[in-house]
PDB file of N, CA and C in Angstrom:
ATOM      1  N   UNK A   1     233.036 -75.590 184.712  1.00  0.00           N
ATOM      2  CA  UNK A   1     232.739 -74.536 185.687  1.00  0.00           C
ATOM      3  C   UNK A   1     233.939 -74.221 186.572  1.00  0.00           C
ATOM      4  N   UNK A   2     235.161 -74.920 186.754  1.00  0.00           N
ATOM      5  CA  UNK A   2     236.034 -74.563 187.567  1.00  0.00           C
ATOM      6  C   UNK A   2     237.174 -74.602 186.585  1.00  0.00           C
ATOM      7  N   UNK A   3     237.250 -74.155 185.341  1.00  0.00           N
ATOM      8  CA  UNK A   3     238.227 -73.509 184.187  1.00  0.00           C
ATOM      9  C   UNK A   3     238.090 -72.083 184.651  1.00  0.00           C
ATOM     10  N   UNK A   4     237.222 -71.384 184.941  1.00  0.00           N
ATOM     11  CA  UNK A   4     238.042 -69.883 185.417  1.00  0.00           C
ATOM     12  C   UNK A   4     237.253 -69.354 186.621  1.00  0.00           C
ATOM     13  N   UNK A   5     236.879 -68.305 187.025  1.00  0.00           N
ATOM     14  CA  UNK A   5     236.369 -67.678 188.108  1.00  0.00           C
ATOM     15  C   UNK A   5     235.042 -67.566 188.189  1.00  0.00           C
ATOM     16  N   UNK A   6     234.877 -67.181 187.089  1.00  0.00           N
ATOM     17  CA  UNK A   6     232.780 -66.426 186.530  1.00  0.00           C
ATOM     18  C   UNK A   6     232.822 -67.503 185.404  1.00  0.00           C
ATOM     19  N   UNK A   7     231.780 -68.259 185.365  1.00  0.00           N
ATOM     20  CA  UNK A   7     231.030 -68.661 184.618  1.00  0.00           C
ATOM     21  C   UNK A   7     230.150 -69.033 184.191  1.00  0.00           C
ATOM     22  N   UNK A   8     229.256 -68.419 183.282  1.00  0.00           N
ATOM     23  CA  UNK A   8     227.509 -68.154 182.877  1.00  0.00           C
ATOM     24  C   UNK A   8     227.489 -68.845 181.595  1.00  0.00           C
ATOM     25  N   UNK A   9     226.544 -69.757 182.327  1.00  0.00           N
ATOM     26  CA  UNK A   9     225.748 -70.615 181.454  1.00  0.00           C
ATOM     27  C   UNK A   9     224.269 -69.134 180.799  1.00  0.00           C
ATOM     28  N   UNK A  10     224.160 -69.077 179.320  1.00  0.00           N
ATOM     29  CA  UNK A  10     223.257 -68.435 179.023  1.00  0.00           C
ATOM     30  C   UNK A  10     222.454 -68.365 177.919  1.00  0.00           C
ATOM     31  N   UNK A  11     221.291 -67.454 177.134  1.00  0.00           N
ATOM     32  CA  UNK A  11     220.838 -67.740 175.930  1.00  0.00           C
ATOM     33  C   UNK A  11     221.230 -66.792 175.242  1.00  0.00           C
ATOM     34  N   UNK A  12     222.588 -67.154 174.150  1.00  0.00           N
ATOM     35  CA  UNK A  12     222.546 -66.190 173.492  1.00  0.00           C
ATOM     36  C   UNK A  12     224.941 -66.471 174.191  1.00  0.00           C
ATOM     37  N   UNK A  13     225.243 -64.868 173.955  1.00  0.00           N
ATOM     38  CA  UNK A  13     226.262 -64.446 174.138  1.00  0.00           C
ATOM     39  C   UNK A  13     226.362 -63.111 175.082  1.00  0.00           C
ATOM     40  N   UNK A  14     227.333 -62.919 175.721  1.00  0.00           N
ATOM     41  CA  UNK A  14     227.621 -61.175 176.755  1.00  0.00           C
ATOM     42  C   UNK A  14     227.582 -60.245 175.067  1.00  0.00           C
ATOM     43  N   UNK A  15     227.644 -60.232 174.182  1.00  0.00           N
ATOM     44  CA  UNK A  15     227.435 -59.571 173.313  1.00  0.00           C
ATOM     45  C   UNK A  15     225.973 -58.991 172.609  1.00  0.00           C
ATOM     46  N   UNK A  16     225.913 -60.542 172.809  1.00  0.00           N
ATOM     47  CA  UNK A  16     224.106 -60.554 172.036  1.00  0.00           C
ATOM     48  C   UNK A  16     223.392 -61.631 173.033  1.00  0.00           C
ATOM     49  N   UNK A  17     222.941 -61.112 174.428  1.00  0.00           N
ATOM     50  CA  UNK A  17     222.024 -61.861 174.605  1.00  0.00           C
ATOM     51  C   UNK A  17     220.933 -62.114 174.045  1.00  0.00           C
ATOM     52  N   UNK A  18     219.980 -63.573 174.231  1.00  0.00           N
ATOM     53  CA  UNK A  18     219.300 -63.735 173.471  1.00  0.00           C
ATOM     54  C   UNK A  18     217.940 -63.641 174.613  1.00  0.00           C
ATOM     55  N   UNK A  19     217.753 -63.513 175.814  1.00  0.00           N
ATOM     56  CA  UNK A  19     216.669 -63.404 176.616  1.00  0.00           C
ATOM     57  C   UNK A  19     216.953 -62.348 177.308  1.00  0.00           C
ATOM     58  N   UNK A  20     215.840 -61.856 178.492  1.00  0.00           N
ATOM     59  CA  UNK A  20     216.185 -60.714 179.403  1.00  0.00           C
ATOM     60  C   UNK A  20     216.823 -60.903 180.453  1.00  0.00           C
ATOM     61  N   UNK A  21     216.726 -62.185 180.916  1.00  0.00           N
ATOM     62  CA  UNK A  21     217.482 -62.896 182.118  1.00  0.00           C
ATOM     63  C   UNK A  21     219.040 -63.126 181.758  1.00  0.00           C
ATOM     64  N   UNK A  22     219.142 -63.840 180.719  1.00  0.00           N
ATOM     65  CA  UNK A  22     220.726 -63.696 180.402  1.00  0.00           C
ATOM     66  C   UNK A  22     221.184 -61.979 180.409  1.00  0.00           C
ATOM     67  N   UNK A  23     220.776 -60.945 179.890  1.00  0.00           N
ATOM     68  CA  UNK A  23     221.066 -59.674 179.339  1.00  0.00           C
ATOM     69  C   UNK A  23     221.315 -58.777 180.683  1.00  0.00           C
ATOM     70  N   UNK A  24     220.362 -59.437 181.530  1.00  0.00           N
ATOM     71  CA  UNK A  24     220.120 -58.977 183.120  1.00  0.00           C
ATOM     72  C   UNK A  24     221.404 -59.291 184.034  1.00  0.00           C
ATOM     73  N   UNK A  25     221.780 -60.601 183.766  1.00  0.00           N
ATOM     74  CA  UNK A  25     223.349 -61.238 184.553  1.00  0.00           C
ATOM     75  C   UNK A  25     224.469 -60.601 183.450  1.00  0.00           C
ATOM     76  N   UNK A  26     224.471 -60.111 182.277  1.00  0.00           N
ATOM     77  CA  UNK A  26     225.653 -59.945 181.414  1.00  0.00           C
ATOM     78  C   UNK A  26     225.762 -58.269 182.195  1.00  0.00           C
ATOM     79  N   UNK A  27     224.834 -57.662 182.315  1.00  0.00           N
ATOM     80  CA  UNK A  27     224.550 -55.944 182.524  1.00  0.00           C
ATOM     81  C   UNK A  27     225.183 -55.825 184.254  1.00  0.00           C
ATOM     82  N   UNK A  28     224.099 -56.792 184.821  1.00  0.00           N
ATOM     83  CA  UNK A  28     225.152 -56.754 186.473  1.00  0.00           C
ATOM     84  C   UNK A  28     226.667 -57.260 186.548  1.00  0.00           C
ATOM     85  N   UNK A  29     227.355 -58.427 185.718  1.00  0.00           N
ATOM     86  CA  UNK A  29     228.402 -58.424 185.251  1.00  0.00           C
ATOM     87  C   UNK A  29     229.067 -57.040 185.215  1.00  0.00           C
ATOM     88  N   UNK A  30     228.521 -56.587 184.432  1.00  0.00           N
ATOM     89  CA  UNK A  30     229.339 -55.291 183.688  1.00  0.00           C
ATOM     90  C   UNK A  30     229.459 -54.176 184.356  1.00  0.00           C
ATOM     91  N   UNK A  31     228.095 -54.050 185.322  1.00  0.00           N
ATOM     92  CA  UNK A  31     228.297 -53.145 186.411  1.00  0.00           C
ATOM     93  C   UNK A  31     229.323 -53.075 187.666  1.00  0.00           C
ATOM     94  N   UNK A  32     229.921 -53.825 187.867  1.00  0.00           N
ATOM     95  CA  UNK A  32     230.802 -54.407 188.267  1.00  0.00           C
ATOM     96  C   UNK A  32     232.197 -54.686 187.875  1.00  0.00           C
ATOM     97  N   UNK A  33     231.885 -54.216 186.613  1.00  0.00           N
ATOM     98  CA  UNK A  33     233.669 -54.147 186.099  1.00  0.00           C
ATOM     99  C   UNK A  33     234.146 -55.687 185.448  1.00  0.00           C
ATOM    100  N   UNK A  34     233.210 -56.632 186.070  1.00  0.00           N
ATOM    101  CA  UNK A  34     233.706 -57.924 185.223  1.00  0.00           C
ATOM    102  C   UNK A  34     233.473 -58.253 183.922  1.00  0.00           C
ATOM    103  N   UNK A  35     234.883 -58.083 183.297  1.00  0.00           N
ATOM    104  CA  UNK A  35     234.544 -58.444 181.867  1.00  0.00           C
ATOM    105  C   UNK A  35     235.476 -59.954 181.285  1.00  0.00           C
ATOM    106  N   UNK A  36     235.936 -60.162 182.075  1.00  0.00           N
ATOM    107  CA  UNK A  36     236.994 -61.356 182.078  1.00  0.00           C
ATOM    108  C   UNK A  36     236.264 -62.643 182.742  1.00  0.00           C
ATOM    109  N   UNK A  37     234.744 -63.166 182.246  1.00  0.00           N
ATOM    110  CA  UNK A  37     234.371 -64.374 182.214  1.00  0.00           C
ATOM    111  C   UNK A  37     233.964 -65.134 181.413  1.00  0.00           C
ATOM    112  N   UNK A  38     233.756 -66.886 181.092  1.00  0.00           N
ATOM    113  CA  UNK A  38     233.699 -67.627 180.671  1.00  0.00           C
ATOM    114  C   UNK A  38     231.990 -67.679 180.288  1.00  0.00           C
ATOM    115  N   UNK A  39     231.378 -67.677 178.939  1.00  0.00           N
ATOM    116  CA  UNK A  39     229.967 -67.600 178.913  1.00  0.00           C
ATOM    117  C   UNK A  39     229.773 -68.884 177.953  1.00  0.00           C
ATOM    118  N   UNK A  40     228.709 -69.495 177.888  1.00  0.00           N
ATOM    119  CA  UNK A  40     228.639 -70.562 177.133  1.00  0.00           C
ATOM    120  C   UNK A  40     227.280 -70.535 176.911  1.00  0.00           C
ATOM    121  N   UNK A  41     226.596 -70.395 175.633  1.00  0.00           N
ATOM    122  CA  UNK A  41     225.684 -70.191 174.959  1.00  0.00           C
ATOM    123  C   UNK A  41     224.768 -71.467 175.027  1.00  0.00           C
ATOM    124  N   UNK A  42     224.119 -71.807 175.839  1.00  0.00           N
ATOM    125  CA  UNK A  42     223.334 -73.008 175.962  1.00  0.00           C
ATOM    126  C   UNK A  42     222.128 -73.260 174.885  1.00  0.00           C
ATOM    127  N   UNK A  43     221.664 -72.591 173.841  1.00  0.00           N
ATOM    128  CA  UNK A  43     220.768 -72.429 172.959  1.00  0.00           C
ATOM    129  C   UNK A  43     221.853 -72.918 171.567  1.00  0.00           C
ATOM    130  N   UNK A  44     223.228 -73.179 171.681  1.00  0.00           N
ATOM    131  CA  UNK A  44     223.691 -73.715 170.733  1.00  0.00           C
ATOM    132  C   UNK A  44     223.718 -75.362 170.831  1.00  0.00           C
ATOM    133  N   UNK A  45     223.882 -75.672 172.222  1.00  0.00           N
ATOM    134  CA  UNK A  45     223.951 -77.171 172.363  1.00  0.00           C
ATOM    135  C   UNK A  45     223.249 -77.341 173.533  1.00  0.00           C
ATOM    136  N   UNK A  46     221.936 -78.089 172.755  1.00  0.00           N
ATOM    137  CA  UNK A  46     221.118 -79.325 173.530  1.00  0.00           C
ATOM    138  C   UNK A  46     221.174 -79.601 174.721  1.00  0.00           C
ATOM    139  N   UNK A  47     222.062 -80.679 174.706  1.00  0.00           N
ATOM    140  CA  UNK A  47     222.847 -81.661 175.383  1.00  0.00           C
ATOM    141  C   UNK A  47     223.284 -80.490 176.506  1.00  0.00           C
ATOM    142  N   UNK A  48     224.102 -79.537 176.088  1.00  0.00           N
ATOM    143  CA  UNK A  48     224.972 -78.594 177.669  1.00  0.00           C
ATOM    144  C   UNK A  48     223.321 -77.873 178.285  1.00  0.00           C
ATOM    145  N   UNK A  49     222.289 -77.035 177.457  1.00  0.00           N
ATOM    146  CA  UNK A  49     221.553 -77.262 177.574  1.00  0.00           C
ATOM    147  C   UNK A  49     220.701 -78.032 179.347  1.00  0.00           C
ATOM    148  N   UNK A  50     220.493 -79.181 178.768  1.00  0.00           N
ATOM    149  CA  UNK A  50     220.016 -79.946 179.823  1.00  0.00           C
ATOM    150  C   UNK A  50     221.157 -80.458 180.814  1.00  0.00           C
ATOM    151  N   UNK A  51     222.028 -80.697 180.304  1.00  0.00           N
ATOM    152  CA  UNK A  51     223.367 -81.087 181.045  1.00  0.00           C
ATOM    153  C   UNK A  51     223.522 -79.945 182.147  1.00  0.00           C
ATOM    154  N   UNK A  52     223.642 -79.145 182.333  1.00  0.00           N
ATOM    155  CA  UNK A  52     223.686 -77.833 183.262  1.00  0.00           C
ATOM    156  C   UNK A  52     222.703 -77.863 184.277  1.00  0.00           C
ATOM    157  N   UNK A  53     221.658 -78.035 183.264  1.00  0.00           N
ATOM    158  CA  UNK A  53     220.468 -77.985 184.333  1.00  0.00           C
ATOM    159  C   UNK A  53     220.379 -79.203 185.576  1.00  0.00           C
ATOM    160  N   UNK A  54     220.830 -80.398 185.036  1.00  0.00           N
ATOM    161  CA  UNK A  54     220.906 -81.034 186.132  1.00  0.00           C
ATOM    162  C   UNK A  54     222.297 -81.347 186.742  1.00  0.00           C
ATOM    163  N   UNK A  55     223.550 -80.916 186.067  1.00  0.00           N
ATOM    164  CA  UNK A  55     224.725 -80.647 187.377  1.00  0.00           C
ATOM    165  C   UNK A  55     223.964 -79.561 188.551  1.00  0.00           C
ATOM    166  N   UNK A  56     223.235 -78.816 188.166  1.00  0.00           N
ATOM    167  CA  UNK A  56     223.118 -78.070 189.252  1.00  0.00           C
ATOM    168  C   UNK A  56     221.798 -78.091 189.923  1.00  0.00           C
ATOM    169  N   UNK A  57     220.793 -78.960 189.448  1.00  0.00           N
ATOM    170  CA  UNK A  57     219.968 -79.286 190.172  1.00  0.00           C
ATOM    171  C   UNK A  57     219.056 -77.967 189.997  1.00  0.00           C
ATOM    172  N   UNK A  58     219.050 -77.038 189.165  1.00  0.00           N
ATOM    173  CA  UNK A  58     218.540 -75.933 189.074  1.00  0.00           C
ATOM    174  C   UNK A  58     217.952 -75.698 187.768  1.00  0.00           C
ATOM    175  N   UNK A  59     216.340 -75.282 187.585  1.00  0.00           N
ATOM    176  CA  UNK A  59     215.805 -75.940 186.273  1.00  0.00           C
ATOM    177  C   UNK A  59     216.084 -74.995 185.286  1.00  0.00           C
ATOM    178  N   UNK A  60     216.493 -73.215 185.699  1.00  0.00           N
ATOM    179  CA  UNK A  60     216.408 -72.502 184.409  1.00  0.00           C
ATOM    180  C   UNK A  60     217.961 -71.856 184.125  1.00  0.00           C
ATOM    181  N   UNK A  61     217.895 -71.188 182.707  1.00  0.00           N
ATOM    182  CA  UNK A  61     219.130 -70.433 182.405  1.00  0.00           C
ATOM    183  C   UNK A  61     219.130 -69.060 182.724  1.00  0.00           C
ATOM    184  N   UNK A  62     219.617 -68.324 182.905  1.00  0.00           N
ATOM    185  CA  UNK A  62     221.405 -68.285 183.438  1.00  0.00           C
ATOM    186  C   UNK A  62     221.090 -69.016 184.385  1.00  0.00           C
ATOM    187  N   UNK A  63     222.431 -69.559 184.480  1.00  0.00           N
ATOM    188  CA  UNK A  63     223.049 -69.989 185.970  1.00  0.00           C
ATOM    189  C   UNK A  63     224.249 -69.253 186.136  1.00  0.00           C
ATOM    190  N   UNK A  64     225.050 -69.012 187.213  1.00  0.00           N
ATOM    191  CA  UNK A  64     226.060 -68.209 187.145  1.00  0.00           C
ATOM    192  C   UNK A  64     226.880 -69.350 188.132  1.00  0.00           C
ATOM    193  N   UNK A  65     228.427 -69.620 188.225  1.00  0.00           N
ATOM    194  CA  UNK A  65     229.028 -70.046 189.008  1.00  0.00           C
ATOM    195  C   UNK A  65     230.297 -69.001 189.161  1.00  0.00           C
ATOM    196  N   UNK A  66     230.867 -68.920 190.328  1.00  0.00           N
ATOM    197  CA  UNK A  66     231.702 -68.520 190.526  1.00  0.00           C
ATOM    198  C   UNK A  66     232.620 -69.126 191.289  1.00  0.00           C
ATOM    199  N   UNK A  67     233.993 -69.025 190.700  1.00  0.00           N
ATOM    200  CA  UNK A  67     234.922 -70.118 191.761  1.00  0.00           C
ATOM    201  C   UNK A  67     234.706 -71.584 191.861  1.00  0.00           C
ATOM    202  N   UNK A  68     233.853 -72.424 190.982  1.00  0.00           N
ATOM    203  CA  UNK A  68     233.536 -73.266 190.429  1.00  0.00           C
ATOM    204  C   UNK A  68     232.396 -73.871 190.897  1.00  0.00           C
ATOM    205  N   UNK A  69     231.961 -73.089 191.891  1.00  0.00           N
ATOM    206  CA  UNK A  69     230.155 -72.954 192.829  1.00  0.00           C
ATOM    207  C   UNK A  69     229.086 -72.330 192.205  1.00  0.00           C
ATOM    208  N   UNK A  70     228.388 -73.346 192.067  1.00  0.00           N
ATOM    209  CA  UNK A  70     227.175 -72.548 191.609  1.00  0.00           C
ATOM    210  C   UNK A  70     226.283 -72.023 192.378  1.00  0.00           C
ATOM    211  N   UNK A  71     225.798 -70.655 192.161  1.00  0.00           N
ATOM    212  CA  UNK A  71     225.459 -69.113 192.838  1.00  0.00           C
ATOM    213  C   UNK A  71     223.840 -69.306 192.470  1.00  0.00           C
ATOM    214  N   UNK A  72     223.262 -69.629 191.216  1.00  0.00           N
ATOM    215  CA  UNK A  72     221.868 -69.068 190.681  1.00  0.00           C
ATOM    216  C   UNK A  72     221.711 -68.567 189.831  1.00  0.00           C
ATOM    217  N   UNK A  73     221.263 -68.510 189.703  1.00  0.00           N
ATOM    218  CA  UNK A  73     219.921 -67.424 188.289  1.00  0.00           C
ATOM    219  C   UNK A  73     220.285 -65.988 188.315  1.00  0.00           C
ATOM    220  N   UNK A  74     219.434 -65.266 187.398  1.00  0.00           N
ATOM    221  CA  UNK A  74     219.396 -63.965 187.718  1.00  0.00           C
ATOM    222  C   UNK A  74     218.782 -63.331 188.873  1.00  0.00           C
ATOM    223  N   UNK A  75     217.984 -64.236 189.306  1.00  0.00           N
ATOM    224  CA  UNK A  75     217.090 -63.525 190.545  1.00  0.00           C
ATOM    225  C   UNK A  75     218.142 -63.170 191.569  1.00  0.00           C
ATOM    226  N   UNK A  76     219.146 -64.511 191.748  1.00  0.00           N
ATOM    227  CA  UNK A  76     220.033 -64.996 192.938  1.00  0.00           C
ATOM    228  C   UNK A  76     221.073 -63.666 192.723  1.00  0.00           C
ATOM    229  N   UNK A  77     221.507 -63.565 191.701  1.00  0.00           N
ATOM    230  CA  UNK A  77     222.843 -62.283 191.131  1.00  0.00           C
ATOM    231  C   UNK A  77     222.490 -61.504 191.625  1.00  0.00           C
ATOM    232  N   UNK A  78     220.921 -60.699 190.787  1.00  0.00           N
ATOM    233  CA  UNK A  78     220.346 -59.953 191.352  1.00  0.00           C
ATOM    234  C   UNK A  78     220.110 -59.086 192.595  1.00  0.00           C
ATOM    235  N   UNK A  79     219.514 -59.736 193.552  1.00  0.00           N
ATOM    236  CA  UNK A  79     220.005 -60.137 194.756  1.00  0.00           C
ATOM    237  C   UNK A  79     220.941 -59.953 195.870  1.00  0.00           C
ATOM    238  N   UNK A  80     222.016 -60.808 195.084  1.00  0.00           N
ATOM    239  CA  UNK A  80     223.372 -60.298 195.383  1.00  0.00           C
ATOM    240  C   UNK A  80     223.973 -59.202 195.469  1.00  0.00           C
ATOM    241  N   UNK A  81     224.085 -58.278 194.016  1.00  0.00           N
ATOM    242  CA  UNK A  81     224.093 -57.302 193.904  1.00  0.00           C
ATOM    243  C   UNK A  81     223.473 -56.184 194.423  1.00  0.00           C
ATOM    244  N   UNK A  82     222.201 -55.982 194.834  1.00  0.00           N
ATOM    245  CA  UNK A  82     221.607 -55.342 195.595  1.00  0.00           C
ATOM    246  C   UNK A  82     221.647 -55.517 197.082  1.00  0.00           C
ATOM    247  N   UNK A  83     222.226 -56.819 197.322  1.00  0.00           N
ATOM    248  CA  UNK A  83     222.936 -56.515 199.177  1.00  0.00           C
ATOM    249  C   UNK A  83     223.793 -56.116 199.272  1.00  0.00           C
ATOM    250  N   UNK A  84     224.919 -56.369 198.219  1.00  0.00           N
ATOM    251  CA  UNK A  84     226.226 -55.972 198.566  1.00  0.00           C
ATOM    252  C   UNK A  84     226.679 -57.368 198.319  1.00  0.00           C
ATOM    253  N   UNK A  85     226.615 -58.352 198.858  1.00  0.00           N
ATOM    254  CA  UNK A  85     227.269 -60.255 198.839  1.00  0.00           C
ATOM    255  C   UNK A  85     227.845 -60.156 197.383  1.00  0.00           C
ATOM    256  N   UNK A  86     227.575 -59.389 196.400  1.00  0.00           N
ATOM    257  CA  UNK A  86     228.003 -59.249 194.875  1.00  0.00           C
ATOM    258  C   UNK A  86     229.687 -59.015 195.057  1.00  0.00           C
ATOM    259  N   UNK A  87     229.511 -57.750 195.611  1.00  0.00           N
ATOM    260  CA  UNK A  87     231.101 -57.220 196.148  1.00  0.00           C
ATOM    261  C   UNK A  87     232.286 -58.019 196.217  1.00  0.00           C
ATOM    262  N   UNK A  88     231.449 -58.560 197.273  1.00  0.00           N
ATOM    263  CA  UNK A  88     232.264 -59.346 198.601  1.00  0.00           C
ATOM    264  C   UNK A  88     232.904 -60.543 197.864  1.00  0.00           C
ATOM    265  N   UNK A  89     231.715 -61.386 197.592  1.00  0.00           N
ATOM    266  CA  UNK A  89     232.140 -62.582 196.609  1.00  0.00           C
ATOM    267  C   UNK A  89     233.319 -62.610 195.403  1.00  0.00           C
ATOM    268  N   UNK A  90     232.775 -61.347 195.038  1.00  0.00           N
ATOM    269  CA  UNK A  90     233.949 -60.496 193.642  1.00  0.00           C
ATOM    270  C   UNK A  90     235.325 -60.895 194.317  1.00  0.00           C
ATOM    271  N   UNK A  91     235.360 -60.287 195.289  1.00  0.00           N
ATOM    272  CA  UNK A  91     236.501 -59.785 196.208  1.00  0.00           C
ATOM    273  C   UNK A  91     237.485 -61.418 196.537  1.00  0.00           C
ATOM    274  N   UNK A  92     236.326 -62.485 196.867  1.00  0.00           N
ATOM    275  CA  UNK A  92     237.039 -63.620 197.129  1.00  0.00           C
ATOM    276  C   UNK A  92     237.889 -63.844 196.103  1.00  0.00           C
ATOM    277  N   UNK A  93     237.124 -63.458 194.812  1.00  0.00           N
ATOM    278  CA  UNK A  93     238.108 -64.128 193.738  1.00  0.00           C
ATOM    279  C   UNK A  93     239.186 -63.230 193.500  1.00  0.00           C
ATOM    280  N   UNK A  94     239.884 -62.309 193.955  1.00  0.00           N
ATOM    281  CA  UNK A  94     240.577 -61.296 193.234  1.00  0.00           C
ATOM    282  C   UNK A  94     239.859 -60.092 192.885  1.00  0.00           C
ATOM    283  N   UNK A  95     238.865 -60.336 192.556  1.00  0.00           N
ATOM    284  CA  UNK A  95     238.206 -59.133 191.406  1.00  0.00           C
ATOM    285  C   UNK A  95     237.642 -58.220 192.260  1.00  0.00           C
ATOM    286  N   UNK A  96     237.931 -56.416 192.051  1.00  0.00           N
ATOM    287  CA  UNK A  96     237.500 -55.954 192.532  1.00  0.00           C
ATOM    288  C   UNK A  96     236.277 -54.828 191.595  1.00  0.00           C
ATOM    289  N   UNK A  97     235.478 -54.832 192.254  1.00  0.00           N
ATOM    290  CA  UNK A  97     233.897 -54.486 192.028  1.00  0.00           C
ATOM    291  C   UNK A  97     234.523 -52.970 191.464  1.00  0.00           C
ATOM    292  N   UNK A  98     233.652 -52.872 190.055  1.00  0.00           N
ATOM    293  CA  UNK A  98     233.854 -51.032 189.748  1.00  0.00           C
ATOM    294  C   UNK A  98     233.195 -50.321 190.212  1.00  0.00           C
ATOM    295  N   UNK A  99     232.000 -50.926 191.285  1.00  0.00           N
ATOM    296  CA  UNK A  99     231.439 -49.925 191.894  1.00  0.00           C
ATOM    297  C   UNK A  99     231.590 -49.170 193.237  1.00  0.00           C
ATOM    298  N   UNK A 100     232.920 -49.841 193.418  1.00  0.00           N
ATOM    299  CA  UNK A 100     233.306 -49.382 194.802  1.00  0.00           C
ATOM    300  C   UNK A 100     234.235 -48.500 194.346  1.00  0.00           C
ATOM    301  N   UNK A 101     234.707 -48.224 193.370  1.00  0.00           N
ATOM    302  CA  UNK A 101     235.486 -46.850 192.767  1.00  0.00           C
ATOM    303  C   UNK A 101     234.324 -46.038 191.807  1.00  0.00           C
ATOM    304  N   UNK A 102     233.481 -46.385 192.221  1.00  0.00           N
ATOM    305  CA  UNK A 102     232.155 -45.608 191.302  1.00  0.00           C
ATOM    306  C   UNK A 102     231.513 -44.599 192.813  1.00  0.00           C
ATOM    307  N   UNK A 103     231.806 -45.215 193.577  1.00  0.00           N
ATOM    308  CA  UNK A 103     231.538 -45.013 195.244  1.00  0.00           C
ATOM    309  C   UNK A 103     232.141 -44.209 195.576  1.00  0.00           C
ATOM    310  N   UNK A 104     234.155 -44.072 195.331  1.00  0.00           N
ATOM    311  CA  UNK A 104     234.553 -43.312 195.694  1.00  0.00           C
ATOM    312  C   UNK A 104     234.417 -42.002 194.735  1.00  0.00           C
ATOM    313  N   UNK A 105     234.169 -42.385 193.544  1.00  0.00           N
ATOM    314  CA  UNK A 105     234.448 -40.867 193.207  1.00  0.00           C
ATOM    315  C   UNK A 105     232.979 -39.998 193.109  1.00  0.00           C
ATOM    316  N   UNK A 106     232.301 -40.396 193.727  1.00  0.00           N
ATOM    317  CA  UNK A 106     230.867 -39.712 194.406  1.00  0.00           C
ATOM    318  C   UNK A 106     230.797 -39.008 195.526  1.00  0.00           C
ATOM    319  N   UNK A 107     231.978 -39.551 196.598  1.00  0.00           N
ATOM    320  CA  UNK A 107     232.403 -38.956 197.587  1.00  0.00           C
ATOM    321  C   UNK A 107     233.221 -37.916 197.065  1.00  0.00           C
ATOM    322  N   UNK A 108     233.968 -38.093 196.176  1.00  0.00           N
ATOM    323  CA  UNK A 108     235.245 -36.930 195.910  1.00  0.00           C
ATOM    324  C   UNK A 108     233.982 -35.698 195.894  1.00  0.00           C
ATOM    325  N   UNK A 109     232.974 -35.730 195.363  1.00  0.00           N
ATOM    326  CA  UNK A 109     232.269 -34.948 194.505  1.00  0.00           C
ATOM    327  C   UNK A 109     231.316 -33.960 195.655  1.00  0.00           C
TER     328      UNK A 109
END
């Protein structure tokens, strides 16, 4: 979890999720412009699987960490994203949100 910035534990792949909750954190991902994170398919191995679940003390998949902190679920992203804390957080790491240039060019308009 602290090999890169974003990283989602999920079912399936950002390509092919395999649930709605993973597909739900890959889509707010994307809304956002982040396409440069670390995903790890927990429906391939067991072991990471349950292993995840209790580094983080948190019983379901996705989990999302960022900056090598773990954030939550989809509810928690979710959430996020709909206060704004999505942004902001982005922002700690470098990354800036595509929706704040999705923002400006609404104003141009």
């Amino acid at each position: 979890v602290r090999e890169h910035p974003v990283v989602v534990f999920m079912k399936g792949s950002p390509a092919q999720p395999l649930c709605g909750f993973s597909n739900a954190v890959v889509q707010i991902l994307r809304l956002h412009g982040v396409e440069d994170y670390r995903a790890h398919d927990v429906l391939q191995d067991p072991d990471l699987r349950q292993g995840i679940k209790n580094y983080s003390n948190w019983p379901t998949i996705p989990q999302v960490y960022l900056n090598g902190e773990f954030v939550g679920g989809c509810d928690i992203l979710l959430q996020m994203h709909q206060n704004g804390d999505l942004v902001e957080e982005l922002k700690k790491l470098g990354i800036r949100s595509a929706l704040l240039d999705a923002e400006k060019d609404q104003e141009k308009k």
